[in-house]
mmCIF file of C-alpha atoms in Angstrom:
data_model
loop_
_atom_site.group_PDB
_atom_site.id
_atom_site.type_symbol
_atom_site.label_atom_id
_atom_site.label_comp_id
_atom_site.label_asym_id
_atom_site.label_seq_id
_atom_site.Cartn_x
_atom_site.Cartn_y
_atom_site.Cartn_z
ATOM 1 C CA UNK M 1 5.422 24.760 -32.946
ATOM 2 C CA UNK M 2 6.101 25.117 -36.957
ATOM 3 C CA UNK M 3 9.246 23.466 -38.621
ATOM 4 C CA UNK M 4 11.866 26.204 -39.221
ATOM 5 C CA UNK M 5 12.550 25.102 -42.523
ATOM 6 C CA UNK M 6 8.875 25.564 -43.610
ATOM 7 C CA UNK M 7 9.275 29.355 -43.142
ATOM 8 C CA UNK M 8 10.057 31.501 -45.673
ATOM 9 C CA UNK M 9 13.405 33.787 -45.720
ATOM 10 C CA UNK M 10 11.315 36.862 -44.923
ATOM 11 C CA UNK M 11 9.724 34.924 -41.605
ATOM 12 C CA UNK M 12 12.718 33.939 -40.198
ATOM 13 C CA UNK M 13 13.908 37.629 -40.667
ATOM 14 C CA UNK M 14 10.701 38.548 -38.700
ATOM 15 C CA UNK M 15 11.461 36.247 -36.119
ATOM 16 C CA UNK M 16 14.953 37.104 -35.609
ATOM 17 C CA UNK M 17 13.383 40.871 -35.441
ATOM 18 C CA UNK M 18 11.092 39.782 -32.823
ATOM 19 C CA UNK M 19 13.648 38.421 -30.766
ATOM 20 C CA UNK M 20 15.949 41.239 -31.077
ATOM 21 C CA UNK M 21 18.646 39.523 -33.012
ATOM 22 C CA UNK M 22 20.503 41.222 -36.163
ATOM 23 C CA UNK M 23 19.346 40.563 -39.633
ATOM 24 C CA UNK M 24 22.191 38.587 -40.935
ATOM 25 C CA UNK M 25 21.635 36.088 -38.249
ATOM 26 C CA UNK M 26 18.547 34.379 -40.745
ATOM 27 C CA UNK M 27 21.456 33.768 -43.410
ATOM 28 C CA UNK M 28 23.386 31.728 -41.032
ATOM 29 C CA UNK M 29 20.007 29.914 -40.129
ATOM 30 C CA UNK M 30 19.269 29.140 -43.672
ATOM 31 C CA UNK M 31 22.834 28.258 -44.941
ATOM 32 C CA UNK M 32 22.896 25.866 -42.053
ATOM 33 C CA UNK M 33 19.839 24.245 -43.069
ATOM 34 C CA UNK M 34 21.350 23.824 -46.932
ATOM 35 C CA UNK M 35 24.434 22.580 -45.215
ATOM 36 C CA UNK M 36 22.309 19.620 -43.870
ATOM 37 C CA UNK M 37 22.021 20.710 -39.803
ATOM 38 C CA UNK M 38 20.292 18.044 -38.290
ATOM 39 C CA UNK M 39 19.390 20.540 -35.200
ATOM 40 C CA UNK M 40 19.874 23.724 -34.164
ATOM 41 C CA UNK M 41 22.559 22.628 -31.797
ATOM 42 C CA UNK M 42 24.552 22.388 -34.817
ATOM 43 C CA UNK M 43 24.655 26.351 -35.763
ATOM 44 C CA UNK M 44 27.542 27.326 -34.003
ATOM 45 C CA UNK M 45 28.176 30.444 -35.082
ATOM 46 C CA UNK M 46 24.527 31.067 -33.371
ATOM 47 C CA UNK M 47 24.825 31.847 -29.419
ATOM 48 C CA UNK M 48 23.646 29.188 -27.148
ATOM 49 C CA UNK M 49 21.218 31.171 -25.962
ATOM 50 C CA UNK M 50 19.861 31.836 -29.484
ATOM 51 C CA UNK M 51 19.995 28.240 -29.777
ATOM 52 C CA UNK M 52 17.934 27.362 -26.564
ATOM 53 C CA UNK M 53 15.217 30.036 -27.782
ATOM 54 C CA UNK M 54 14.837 29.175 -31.194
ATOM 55 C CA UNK M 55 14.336 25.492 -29.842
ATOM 56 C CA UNK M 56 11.280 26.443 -27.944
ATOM 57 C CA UNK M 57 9.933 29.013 -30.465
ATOM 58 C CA UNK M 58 10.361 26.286 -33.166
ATOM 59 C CA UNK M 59 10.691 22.475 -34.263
ATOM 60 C CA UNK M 60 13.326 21.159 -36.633
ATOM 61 C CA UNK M 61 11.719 18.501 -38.766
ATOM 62 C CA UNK M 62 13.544 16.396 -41.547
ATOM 63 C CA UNK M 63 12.674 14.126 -44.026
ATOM 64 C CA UNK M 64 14.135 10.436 -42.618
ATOM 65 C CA UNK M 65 15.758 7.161 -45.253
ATOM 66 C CA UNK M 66 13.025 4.396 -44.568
ATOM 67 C CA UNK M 67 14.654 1.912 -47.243
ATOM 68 C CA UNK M 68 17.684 2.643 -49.924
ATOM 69 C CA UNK M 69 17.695 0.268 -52.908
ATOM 70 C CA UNK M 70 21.432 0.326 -54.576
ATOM 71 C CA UNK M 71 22.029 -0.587 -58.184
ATOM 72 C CA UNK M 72 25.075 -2.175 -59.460
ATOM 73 C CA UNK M 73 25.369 0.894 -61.998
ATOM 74 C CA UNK M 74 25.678 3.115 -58.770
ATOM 75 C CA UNK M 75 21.938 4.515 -58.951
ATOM 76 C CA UNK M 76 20.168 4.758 -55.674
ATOM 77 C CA UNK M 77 16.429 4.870 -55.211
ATOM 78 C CA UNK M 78 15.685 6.323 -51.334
ATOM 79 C CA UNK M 79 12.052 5.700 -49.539
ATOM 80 C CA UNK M 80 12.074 8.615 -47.870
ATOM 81 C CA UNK M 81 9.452 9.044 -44.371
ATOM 82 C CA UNK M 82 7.656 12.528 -43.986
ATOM 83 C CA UNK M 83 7.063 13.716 -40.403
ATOM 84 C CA UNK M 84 3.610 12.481 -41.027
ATOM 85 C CA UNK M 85 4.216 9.189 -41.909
ATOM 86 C CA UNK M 86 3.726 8.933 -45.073
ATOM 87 C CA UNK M 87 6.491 8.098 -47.911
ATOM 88 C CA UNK M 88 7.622 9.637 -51.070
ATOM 89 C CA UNK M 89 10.894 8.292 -53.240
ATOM 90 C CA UNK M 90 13.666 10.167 -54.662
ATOM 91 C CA UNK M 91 16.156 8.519 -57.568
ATOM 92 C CA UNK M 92 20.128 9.398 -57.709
ATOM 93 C CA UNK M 93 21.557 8.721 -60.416
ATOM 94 C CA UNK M 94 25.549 8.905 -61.871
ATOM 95 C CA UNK M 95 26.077 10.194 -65.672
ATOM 96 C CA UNK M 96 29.090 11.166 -67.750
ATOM 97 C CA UNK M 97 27.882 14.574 -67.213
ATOM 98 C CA UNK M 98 27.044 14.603 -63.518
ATOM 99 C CA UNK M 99 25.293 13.055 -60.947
ATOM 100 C CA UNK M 100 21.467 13.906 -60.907
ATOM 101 C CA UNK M 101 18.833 13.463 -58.855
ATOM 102 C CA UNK M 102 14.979 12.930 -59.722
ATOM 103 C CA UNK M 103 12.657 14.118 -56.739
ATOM 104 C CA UNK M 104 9.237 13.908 -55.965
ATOM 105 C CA UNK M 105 6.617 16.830 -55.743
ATOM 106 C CA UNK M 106 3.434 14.975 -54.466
ATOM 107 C CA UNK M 107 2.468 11.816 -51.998
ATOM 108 C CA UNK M 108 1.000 10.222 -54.459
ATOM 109 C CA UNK M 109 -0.594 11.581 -57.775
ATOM 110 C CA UNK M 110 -4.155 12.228 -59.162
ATOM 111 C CA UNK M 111 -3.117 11.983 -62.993
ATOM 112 C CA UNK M 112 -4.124 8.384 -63.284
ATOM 113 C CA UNK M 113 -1.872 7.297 -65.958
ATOM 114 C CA UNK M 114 -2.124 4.197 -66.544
ATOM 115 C CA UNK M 115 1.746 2.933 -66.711
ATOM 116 C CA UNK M 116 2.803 4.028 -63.499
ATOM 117 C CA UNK M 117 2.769 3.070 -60.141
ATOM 118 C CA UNK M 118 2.385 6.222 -58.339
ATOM 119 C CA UNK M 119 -0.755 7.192 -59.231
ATOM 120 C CA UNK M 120 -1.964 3.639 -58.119
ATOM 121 C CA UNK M 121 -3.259 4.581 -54.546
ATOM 122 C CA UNK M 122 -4.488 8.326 -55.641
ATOM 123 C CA UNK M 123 -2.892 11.602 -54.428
ATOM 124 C CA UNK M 124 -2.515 11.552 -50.421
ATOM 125 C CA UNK M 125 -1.504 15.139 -50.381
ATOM 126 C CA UNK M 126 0.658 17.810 -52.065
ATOM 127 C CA UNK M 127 4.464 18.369 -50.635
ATOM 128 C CA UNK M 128 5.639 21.715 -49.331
ATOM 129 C CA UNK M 129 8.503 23.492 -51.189
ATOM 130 C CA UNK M 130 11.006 22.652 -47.588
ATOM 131 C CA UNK M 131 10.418 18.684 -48.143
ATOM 132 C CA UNK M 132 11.135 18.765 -51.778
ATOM 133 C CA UNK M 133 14.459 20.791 -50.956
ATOM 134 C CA UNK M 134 14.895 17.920 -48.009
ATOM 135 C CA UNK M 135 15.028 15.030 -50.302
ATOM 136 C CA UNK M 136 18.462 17.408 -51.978
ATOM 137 C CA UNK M 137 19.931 17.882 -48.774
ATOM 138 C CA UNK M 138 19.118 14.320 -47.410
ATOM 139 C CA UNK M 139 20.324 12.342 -50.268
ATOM 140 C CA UNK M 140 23.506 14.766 -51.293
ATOM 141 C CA UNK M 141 24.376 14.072 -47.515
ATOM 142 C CA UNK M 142 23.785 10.555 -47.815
ATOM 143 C CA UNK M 143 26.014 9.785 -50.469
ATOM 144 C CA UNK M 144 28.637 12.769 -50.200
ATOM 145 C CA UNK M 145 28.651 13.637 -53.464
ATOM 146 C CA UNK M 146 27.887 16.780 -55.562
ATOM 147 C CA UNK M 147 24.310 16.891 -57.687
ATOM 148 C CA UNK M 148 25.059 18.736 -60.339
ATOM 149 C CA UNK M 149 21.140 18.159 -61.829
ATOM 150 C CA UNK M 150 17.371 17.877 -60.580
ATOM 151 C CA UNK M 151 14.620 16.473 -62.348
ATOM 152 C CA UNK M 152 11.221 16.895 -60.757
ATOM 153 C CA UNK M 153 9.684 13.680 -62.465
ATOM 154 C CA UNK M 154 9.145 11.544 -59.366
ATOM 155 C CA UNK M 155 5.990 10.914 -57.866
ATOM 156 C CA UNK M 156 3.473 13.234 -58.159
ATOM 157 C CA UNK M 157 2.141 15.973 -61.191
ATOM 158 C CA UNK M 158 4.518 19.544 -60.426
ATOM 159 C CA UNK M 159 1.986 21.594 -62.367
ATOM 160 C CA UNK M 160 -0.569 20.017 -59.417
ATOM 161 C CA UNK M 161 1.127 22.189 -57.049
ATOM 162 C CA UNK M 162 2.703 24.589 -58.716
ATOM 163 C CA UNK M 163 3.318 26.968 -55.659
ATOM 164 C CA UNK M 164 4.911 24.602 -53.585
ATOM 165 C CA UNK M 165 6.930 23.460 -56.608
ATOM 166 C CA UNK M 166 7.679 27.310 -57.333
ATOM 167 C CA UNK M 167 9.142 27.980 -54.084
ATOM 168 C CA UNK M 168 11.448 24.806 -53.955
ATOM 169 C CA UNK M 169 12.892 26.011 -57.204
ATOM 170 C CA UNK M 170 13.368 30.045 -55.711
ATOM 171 C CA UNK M 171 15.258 27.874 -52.622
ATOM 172 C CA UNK M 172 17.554 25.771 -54.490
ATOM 173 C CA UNK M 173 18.828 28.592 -56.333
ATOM 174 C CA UNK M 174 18.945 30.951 -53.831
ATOM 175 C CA UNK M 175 22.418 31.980 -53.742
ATOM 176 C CA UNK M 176 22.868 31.996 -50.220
ATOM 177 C CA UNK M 177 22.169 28.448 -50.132
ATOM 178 C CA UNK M 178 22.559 26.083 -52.391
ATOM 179 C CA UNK M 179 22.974 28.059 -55.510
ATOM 180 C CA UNK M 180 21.756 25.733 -58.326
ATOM 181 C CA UNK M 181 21.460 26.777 -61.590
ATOM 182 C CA UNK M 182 17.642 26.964 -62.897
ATOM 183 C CA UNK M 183 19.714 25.934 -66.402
ATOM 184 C CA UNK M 184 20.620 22.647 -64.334
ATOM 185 C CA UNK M 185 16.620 22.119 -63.490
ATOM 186 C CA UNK M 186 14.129 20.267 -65.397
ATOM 187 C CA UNK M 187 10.541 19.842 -65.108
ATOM 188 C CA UNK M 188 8.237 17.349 -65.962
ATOM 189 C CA UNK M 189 4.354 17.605 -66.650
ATOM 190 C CA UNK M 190 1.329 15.512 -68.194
ATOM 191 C CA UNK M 191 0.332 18.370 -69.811
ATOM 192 C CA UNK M 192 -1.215 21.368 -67.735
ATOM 193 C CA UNK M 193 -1.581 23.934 -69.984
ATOM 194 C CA UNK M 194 -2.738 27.059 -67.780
ATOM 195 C CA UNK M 195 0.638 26.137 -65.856
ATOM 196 C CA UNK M 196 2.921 25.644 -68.941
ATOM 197 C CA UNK M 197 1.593 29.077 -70.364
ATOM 198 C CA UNK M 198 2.724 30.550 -66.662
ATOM 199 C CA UNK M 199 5.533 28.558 -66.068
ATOM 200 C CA UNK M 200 7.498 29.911 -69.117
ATOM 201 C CA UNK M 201 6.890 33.360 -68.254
ATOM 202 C CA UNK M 202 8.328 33.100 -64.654
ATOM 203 C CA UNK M 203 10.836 30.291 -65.359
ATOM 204 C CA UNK M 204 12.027 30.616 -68.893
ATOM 205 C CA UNK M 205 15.481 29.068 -67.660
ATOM 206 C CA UNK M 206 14.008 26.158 -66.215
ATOM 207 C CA UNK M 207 14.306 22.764 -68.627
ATOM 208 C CA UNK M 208 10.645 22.046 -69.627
ATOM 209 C CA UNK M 209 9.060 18.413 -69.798
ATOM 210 C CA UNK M 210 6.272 16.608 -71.200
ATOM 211 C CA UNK M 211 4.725 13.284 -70.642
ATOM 212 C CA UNK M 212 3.450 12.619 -74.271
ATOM 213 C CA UNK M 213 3.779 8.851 -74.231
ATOM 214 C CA UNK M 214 1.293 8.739 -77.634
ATOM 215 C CA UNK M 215 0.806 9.601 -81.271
ATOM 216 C CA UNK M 216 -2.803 11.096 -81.520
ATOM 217 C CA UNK M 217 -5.513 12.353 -79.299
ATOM 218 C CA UNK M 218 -6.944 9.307 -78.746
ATOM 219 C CA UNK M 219 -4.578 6.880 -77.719
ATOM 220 C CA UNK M 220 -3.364 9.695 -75.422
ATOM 221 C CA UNK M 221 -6.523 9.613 -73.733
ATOM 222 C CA UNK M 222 -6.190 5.701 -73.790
ATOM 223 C CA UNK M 223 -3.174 6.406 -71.678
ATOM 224 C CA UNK M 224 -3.734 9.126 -69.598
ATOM 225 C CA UNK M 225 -6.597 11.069 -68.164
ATOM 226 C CA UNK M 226 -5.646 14.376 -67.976
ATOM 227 C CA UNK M 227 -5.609 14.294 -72.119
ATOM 228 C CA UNK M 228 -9.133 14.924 -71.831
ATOM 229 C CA UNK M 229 -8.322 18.105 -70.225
ATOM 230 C CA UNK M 230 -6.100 19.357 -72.337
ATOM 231 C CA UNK M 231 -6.275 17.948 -75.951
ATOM 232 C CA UNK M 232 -2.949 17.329 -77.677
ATOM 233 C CA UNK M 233 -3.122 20.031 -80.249
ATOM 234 C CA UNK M 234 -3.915 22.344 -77.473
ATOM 235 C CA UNK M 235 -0.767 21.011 -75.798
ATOM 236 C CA UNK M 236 1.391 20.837 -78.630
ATOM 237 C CA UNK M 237 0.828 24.493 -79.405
ATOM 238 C CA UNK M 238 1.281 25.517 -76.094
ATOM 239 C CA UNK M 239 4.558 23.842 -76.206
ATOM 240 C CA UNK M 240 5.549 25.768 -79.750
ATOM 241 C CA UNK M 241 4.745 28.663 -78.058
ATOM 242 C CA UNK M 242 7.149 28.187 -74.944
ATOM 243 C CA UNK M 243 10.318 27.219 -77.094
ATOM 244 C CA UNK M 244 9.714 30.280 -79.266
ATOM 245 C CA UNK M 245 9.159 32.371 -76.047
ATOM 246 C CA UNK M 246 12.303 30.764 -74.191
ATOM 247 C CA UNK M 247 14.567 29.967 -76.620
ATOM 248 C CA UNK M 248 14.820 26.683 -74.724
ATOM 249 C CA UNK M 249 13.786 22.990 -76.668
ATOM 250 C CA UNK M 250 10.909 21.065 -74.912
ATOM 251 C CA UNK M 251 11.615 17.522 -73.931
ATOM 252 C CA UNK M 252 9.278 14.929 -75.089
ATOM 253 C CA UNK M 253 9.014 11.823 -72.656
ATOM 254 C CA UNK M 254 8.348 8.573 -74.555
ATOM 255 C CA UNK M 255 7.526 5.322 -72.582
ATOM 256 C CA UNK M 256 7.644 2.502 -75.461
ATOM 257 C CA UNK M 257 4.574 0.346 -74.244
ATOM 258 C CA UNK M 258 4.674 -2.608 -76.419
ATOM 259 C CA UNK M 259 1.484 -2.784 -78.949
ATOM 260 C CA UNK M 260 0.660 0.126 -77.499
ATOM 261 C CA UNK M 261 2.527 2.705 -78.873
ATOM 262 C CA UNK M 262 5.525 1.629 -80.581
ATOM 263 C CA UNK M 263 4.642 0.476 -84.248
ATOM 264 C CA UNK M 264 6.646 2.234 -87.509
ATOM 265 C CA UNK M 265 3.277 4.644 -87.974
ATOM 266 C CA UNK M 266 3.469 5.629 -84.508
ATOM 267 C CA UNK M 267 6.764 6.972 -84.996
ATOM 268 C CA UNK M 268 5.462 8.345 -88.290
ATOM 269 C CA UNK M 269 2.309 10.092 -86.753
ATOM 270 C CA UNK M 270 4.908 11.373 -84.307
ATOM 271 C CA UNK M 271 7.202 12.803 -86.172
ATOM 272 C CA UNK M 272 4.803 14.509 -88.417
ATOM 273 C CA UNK M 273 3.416 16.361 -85.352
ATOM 274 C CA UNK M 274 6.875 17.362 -83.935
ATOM 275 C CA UNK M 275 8.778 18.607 -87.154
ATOM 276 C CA UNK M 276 10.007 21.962 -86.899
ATOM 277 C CA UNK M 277 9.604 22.491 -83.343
ATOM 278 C CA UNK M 278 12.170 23.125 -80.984
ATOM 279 C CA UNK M 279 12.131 19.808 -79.404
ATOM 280 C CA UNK M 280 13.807 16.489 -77.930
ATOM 281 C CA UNK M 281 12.147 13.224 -77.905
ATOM 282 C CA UNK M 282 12.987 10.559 -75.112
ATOM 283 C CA UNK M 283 12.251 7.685 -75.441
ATOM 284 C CA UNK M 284 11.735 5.444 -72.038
ATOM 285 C CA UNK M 285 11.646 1.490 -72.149
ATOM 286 C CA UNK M 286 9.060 1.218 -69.786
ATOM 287 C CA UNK M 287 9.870 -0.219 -66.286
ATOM 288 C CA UNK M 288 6.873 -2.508 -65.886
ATOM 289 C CA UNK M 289 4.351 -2.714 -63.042
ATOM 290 C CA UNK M 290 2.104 -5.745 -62.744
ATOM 291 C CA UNK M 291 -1.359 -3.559 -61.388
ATOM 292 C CA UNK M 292 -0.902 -2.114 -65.506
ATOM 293 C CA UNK M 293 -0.469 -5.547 -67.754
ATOM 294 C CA UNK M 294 1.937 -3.517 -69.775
ATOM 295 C CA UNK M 295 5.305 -4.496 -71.090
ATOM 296 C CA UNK M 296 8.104 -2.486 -72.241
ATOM 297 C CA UNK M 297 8.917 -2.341 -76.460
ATOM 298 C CA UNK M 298 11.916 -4.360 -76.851
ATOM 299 C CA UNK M 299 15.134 -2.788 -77.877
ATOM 300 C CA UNK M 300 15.311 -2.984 -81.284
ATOM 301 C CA UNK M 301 11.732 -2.077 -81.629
ATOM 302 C CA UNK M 302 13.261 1.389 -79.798
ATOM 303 C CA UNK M 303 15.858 1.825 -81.837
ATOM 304 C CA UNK M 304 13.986 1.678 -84.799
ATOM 305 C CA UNK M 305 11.613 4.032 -83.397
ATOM 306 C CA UNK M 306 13.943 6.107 -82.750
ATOM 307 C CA UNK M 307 16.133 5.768 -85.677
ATOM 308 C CA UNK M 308 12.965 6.956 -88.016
ATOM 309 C CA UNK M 309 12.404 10.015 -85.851
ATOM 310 C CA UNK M 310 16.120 10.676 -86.403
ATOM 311 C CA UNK M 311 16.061 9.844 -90.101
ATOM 312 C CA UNK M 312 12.555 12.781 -90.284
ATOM 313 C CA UNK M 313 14.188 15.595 -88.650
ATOM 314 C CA UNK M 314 13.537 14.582 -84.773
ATOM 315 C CA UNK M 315 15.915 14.726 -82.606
ATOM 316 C CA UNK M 316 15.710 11.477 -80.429
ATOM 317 C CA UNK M 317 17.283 9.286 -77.657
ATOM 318 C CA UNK M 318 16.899 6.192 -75.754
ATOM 319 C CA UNK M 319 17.016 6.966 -72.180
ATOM 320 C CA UNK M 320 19.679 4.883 -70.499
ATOM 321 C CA UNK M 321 18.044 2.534 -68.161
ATOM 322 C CA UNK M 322 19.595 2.779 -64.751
ATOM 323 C CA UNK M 323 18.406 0.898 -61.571
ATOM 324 C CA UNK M 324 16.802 -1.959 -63.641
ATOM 325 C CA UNK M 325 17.642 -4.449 -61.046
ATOM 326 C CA UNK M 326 15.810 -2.251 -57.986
ATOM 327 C CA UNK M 327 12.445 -1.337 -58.053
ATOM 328 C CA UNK M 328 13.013 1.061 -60.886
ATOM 329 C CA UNK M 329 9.573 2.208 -61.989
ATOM 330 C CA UNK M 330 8.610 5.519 -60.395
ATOM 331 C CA UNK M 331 6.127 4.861 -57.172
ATOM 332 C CA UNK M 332 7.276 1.042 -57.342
ATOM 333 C CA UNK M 333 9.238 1.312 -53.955
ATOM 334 C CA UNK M 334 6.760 3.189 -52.572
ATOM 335 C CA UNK M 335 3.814 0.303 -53.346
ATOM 336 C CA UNK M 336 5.826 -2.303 -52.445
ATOM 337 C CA UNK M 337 6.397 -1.123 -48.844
ATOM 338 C CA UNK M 338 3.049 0.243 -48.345
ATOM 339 C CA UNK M 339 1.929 -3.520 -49.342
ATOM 340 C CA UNK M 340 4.327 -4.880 -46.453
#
């Protein structure tokens, strides 16, 4: 039997059609399943014999909490279990602004850069666009509050499975459903340029990211893989070309690894490359994982990085570190209960 929720709209409609049920009846089915359902016993505004059929027709999978880890500064990091076993983590997080929630797109990640923990066991396989929208309604029914933003930046490269990725976004803006703004959706890449080109053309409103995390071509490639791919010029040009074509600034992630990347003419070399574009740099104190040997830049070392940027036309931030006393680093949770 397939999972409802890994249908699309359009199948459900051709199920209902094949059962002899009215159109509007696959609206109720999928506002029920943005509502959080846990079964189809739950739609009752569906007949009970519509209910019996659809049981036997189809199965009703969900995403299940394995662990939660809860921070004193209210940010939650979830272990989620797939039907299949395997696990994939999702971040919530409180702001001034809103609450937001970082989700993952992969199990595991192919990118092999080397400050982060989920590329550590390789990519086990790509997520379907129904689990990513999962983790939302698992999590926003775990802690009954609203989630006003998503960042795709867990584990796993978007761009890497861009379909899958494409769809979740079309369902969590559907405005049937869920009805989230694309404004209120960011996405993060390493730098897939063939996807970054197409992305912008059929999601201008969507918040771009990049995972820059270095000065110059080389100690990119020091850093991560994929540079060799998709040289930083390349990248940088491609990202010139997406604010001028959306209107919209590109973020610049930042992890502050220290000797690494964090010296005075590293923040020269990157300012030099960034001025004039329509851009945000943030920079990340990096949440360390012992596999890497790397340690995070200390805080004043940031804020002078920072600062300079500032001082040469860059816009700039520290990102706020939340969760530091869970296992904060992206794929961390994940590791440590796969080592278990």
């Amino acid at each position: 039997m397939e999972n409802i929720k890994a249908l699309s709209r359009p199948q459900v409609k051709d199920l209902l059609t094949e059962l002899g049920q009215p159109a509007f009846r696959e609206k109720q089915i999928f506002q029920w399943i943005c509502k959080g359902a846990a079964s189809f016993d739950e739609m009752t505004d569906l007949s009970k014999a519509l209910r019996q059929t659809l049981q036997q027709r189809c199965s009703f999978e969900s995403l299940q909490i394995a662990t939660v880890q809860r921070s004193k500064d209210g940010t939650r990091k979830y272990l989620l279990r797939l039907s299949d076993g395997n696990c994939i983590e999702a971040v919530f997080m409180q702001y001034d602004y809103g609450n937001s929630l970082c989700i993952s797109t992969q199990v595991g990640c192919a990118m092999g850069c080397r400050f982060c923990a989920s590329t550590l066991g390789g990519k086990v396989r790509n997520l379907k666009a129904w689990e990513m929208l999962d983790e939302y309604i698992v999590i926003t029914k775990d802690t009954g509050k609203p989630i006003n933003h998503i960042v795709l930046m867990g584990i796993g490269e978007p761009f890497d499975n861009y379909d899958e990725v494409t769809g979740f976004l079309d369902r969590i803006h559907d405005k049937d459903g869920i009805g989230l703004s694309l404004r209120n959706v960011t996405v993060s890449t390493c730098g897939i340029i063939p996807k970054i080109r197409r992305f912008g053309k059929e999601y201008p409103q969507v918040n771009l990211a990049i995972s820059l995390h270095a000065c110059d071509q080389q100690e990119r490639e020091s850093l991560m893989p994929v540079a060799k791919a998709y040289p930083m010029d390349e990248l940088l040009a491609a990202c010139r070309a997406h604010g001028e074509e959306t209107g919209r600034r590109v973020t610049f992630e930042y992890t502050l690894i220290a000797g690494k990347n964090d010296s005075r003419e590293g923040a020269a070399a990157l300012a030099k490359l960034l001025q004039g574009m329509l851009c945000h740099v943030n920079l990340i104190p990096l949440n360390p994982v012992e596999e890497t040997g790397l340690q995070s830049a200390d805080r004043k070392t940031a804020e002078a990085f920072r600062d300079y940027l500032e001082d040469h036309g860059v816009p700039a931030t520290i990102r706020r570190r939340l969760g530091a006393d869970i296992d904060a680093a992206c794929g961390q949770l994940r590791k440590n209960s796969s080592n278990q």
